[in-house]
mmCIF file of C-alpha atoms in Angstrom:
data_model
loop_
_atom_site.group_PDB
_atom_site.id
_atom_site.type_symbol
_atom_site.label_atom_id
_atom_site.label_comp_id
_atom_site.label_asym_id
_atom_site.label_seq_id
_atom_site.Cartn_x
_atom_site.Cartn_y
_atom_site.Cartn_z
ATOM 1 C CA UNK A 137 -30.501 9.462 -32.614
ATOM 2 C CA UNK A 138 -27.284 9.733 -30.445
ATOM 3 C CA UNK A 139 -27.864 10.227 -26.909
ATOM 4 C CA UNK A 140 -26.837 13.455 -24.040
ATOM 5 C CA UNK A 141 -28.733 12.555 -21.636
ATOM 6 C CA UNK A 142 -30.068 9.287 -20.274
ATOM 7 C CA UNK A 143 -31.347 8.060 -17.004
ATOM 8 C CA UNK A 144 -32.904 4.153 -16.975
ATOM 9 C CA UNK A 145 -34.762 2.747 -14.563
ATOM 10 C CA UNK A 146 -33.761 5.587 -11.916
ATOM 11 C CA UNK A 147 -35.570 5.457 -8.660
ATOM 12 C CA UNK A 148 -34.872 8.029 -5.491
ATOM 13 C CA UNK A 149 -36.096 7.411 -2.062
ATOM 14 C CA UNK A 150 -35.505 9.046 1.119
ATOM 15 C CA UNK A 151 -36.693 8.600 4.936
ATOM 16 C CA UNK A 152 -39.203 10.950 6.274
ATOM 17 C CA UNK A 153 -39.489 10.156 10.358
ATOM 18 C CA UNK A 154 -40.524 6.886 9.860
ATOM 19 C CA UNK A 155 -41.769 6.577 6.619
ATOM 20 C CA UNK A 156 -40.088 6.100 3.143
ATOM 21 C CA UNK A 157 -40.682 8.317 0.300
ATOM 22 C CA UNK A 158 -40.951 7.657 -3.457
ATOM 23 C CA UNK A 159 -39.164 10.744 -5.203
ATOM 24 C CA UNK A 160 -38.564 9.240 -8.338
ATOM 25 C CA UNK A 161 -40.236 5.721 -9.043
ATOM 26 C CA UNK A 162 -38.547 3.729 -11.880
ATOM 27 C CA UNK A 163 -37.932 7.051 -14.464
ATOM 28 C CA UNK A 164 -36.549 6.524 -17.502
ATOM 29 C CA UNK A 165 -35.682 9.157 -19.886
ATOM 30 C CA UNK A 166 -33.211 10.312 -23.181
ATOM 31 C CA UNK A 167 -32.301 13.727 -24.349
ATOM 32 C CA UNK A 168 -30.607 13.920 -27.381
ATOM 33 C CA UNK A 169 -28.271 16.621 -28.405
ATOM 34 C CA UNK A 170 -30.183 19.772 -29.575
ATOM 35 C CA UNK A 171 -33.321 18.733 -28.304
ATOM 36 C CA UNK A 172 -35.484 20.823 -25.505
ATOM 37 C CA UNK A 173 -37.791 19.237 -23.332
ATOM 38 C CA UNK A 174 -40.417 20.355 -20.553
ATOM 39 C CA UNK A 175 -41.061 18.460 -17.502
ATOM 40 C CA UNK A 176 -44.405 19.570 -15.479
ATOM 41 C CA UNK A 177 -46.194 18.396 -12.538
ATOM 42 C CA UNK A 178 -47.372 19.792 -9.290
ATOM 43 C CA UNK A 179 -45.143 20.764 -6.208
ATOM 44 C CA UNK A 180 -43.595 17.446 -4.764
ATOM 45 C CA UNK A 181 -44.091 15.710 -7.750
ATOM 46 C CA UNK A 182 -40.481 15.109 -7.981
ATOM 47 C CA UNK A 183 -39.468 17.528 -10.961
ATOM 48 C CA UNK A 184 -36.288 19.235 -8.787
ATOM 49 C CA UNK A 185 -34.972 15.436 -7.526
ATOM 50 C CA UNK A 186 -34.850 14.705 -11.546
ATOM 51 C CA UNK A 187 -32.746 17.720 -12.243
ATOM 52 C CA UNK A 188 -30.607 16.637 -9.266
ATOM 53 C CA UNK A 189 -30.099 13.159 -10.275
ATOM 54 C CA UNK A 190 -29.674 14.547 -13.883
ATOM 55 C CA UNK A 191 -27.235 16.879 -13.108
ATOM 56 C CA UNK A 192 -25.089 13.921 -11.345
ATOM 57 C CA UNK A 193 -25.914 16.164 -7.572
ATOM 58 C CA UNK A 194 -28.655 12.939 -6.313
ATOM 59 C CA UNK A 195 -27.213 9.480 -7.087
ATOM 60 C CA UNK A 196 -30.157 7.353 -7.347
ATOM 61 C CA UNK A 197 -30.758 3.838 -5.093
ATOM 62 C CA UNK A 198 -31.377 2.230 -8.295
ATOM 63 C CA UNK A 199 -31.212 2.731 -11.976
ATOM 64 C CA UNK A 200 -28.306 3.921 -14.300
ATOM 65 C CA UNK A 201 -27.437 7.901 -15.462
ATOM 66 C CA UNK A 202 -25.375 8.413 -18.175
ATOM 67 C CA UNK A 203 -24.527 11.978 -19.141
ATOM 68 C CA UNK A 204 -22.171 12.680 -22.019
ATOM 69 C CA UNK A 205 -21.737 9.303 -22.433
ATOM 70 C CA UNK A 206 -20.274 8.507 -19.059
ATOM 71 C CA UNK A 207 -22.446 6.573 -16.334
ATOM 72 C CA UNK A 208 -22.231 8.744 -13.377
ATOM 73 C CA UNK A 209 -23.956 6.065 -10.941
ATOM 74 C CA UNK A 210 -21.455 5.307 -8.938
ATOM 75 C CA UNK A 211 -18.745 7.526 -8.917
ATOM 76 C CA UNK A 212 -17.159 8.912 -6.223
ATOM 77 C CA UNK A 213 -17.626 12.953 -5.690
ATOM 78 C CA UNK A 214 -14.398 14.188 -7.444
ATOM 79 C CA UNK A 215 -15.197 12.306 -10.439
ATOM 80 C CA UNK A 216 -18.908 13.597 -9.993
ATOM 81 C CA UNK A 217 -17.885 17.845 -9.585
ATOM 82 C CA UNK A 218 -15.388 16.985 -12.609
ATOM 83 C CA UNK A 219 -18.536 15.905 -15.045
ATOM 84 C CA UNK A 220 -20.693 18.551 -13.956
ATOM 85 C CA UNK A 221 -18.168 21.214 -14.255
ATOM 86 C CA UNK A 222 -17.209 19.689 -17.985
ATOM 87 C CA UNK A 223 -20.306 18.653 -19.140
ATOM 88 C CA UNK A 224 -23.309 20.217 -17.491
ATOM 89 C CA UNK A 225 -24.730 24.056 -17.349
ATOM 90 C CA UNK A 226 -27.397 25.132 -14.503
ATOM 91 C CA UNK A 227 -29.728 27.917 -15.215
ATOM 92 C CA UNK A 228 -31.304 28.562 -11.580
ATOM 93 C CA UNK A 229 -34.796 29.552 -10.315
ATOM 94 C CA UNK A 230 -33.406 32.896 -8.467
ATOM 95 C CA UNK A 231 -31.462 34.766 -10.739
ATOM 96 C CA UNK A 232 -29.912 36.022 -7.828
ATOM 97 C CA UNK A 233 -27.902 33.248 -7.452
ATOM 98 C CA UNK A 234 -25.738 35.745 -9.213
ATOM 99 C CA UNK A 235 -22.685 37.347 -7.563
ATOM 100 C CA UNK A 236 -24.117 40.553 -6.800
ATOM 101 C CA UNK A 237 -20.560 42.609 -7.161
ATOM 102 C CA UNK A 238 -20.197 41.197 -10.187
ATOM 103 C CA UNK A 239 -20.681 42.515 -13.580
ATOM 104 C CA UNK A 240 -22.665 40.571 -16.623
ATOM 105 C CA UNK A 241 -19.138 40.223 -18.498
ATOM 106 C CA UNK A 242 -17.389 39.404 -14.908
ATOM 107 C CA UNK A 243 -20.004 36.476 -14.314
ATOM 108 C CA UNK A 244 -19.002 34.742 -17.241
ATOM 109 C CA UNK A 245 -15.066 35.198 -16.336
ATOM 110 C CA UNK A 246 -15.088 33.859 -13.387
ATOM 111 C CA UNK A 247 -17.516 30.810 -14.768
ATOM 112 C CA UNK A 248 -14.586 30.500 -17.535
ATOM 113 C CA UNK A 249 -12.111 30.219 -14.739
ATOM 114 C CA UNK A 250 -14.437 27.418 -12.730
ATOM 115 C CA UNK A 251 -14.556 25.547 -16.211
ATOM 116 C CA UNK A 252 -10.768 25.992 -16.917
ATOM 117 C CA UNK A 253 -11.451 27.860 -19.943
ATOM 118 C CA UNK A 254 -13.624 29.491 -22.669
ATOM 119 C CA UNK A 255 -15.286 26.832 -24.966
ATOM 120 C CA UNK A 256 -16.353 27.619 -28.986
ATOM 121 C CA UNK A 257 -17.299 31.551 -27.736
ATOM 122 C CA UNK A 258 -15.697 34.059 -25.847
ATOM 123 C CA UNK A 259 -17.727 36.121 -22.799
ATOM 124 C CA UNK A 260 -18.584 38.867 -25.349
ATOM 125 C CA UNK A 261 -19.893 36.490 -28.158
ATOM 126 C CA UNK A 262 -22.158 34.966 -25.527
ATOM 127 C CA UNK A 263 -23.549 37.865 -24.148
ATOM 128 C CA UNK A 264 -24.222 38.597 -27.885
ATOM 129 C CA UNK A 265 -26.175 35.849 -28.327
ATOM 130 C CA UNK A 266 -28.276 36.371 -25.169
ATOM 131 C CA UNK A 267 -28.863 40.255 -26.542
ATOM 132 C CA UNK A 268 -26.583 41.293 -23.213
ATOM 133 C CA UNK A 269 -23.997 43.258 -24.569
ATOM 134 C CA UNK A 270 -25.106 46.868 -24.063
ATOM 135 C CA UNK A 271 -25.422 45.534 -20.299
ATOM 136 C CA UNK A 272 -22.232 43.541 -20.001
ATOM 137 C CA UNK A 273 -20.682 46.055 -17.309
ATOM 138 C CA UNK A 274 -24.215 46.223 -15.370
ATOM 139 C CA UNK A 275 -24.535 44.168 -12.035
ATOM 140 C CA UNK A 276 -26.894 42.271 -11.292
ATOM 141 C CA UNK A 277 -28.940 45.107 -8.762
ATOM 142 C CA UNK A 278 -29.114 47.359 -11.714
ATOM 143 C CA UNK A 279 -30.756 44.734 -14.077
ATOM 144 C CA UNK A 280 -34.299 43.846 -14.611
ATOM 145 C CA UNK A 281 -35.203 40.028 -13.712
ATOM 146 C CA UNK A 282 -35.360 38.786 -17.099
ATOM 147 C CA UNK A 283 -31.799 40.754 -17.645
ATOM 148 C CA UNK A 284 -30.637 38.708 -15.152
ATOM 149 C CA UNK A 285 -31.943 35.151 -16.314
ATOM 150 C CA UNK A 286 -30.181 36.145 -19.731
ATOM 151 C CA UNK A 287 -26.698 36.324 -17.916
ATOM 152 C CA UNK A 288 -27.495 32.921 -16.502
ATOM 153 C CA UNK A 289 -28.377 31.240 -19.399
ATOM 154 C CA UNK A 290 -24.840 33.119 -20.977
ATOM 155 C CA UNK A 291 -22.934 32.149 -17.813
ATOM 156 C CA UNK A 292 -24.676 28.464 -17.995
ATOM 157 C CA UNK A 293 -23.199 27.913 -21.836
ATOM 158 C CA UNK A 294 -19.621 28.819 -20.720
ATOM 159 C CA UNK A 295 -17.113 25.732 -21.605
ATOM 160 C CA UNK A 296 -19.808 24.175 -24.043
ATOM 161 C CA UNK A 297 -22.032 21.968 -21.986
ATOM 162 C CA UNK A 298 -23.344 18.933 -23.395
ATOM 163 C CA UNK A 299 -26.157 19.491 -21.229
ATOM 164 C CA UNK A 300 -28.279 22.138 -19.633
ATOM 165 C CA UNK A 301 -30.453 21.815 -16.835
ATOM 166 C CA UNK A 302 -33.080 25.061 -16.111
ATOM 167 C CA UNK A 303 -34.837 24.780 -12.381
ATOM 168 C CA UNK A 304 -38.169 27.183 -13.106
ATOM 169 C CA UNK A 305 -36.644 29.606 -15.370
ATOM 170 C CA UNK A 306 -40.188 31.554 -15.426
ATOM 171 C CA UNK A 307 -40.813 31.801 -11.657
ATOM 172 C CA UNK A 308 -40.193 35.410 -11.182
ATOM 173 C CA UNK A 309 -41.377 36.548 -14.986
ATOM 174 C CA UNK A 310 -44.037 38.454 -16.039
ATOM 175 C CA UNK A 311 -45.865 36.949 -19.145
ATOM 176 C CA UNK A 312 -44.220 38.284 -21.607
ATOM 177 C CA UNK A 313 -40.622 38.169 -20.497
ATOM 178 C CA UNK A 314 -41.499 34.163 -19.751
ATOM 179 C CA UNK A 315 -42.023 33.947 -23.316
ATOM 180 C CA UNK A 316 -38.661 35.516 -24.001
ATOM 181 C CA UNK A 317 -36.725 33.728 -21.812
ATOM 182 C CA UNK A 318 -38.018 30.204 -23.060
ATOM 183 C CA UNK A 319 -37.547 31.078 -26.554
ATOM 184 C CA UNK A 320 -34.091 31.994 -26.240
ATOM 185 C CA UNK A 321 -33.192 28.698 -23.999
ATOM 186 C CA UNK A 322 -34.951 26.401 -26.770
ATOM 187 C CA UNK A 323 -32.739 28.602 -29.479
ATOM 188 C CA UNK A 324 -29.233 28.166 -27.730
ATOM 189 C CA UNK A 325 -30.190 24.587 -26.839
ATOM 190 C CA UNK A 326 -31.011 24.333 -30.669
ATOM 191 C CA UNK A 327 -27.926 26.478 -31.744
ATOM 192 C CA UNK A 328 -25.253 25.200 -30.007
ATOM 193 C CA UNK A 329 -26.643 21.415 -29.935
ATOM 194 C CA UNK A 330 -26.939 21.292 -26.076
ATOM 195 C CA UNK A 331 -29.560 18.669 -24.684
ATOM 196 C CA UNK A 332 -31.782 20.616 -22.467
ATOM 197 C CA UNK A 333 -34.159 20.006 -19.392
ATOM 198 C CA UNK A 334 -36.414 22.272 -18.488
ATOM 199 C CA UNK A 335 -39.161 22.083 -14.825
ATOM 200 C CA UNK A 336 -41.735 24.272 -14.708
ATOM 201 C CA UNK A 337 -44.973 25.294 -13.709
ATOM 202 C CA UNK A 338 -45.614 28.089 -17.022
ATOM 203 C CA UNK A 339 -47.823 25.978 -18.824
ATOM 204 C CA UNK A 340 -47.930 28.869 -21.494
ATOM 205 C CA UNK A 341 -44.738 28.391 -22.268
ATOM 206 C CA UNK A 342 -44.580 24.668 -23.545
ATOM 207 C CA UNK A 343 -44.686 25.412 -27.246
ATOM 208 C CA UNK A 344 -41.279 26.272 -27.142
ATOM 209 C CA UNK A 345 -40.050 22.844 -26.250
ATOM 210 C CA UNK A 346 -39.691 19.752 -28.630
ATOM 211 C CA UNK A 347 -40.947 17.535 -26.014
ATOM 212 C CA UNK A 348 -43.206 17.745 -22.903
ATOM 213 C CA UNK A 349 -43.080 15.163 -19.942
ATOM 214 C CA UNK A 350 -45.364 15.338 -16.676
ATOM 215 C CA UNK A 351 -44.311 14.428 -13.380
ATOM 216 C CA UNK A 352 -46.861 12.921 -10.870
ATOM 217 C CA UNK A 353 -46.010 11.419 -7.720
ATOM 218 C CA UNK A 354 -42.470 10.675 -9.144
ATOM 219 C CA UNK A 355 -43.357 8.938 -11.996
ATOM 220 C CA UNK A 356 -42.313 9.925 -15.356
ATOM 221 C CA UNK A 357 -44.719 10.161 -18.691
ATOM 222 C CA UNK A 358 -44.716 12.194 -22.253
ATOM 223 C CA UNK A 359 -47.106 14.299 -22.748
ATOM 224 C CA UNK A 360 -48.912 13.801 -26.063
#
């Protein structure tokens, strides 16, 4: 099985006053490409420092992180923005992280020009695919929350990813629209063979995912 994603031995610390604290201790995990996994685990259980150090944003005191096959420890940050902007797509907790005088079809322009250019699908296609195109001149103010989480995933699949990261794509969700929303990342992650990572708290939604992980006091398990 070839490999996306892949952090070894990775462990995070950080200073609080005088303390030290454990945010990741010794986690090791692979993501192929096309696969979907879950991570869970309470608040502070170090789910978001994973995505960080997994989307080369937190470079870990120990351990190794290769994404796309290139090991990120220890690069300096203009080789670090220039993997993450070829090689990694972000699908946010708030979907208003999106530019609010924007339209659907302008969001993924301007991510096309921040990638230097369309990958396999054009703005339109991917809209398409996220069942956004009778929206694609909305902005964001006139679209419903799980509208909006459907222009993210679009806008995170811009330049073909190898990898795609989702921070609590459910947070703001009703039941049903959860449902939705994790369905269609598992499909894209399946259809355009994109490794994804997914932290959450919506147990309900784990059937979607190939693989389920849990998260407890930084440490790193599957979930059988």
């Amino acid at each position: 099985m070839s490999t996306a994603l892949q952090l070894s031995d990775v462990t995070v610390t950080y200073s609080d006053g005088d303390s030290q604290v454990t945010a990741l201790d010794d986690v090791s995990i692979t993501v192929a490409p096309g696969e979907f996994v879950a991570v869970v685990g309470p608040s502070g259980s170090g789910k978001s420092t994973l995505l960080a150090v997994a989307g080369a944003l937190t470079t870990p005191a120990t351990g190794k992180v290769t994404v796309a096959g290139v090991e990120v420890t220890g690069l300096d940050d203009t080789a670090l923005a220039k993997v993450r902007r070829e090689h990694i797509g972000f699908v946010f907790q708030s979907s208003g992280s999106l530019p609010s005088a924007l339209s659907a079809e302008q969001q993924l322009e301007l991510a096309a020009r921040v990638a230097g250019g369309w990958g396999r699908h054009t703005g339109a296609e991917l809209l398409e695919k996220v069942g956004m195109t009778h929206r694609a001149k909305n902005r964001p103010g006139s679209l419903s929350g799980g509208e909006r989480q459907r222009v993210g995933i679009a806008r995170a699949l811009v330049g073909d990813p190898q990898i795609l990261l989702v921070d609590e794509p459910t947070a703001a969700l009703d039941r049903h629209r959860s449902q939705e929303i994790v369905a269609l990342l598992a499909k894209e992650c399946h259809d355009f063979n994109v490794a994804g990572v997914m932290v959450t708290h919506d147990h309900e939604v784990l059937g979607h995912c190939d693989r389920v992980f849990e998260m407890v006091d930084g440490r790193l398990s599957p979930v059988a």
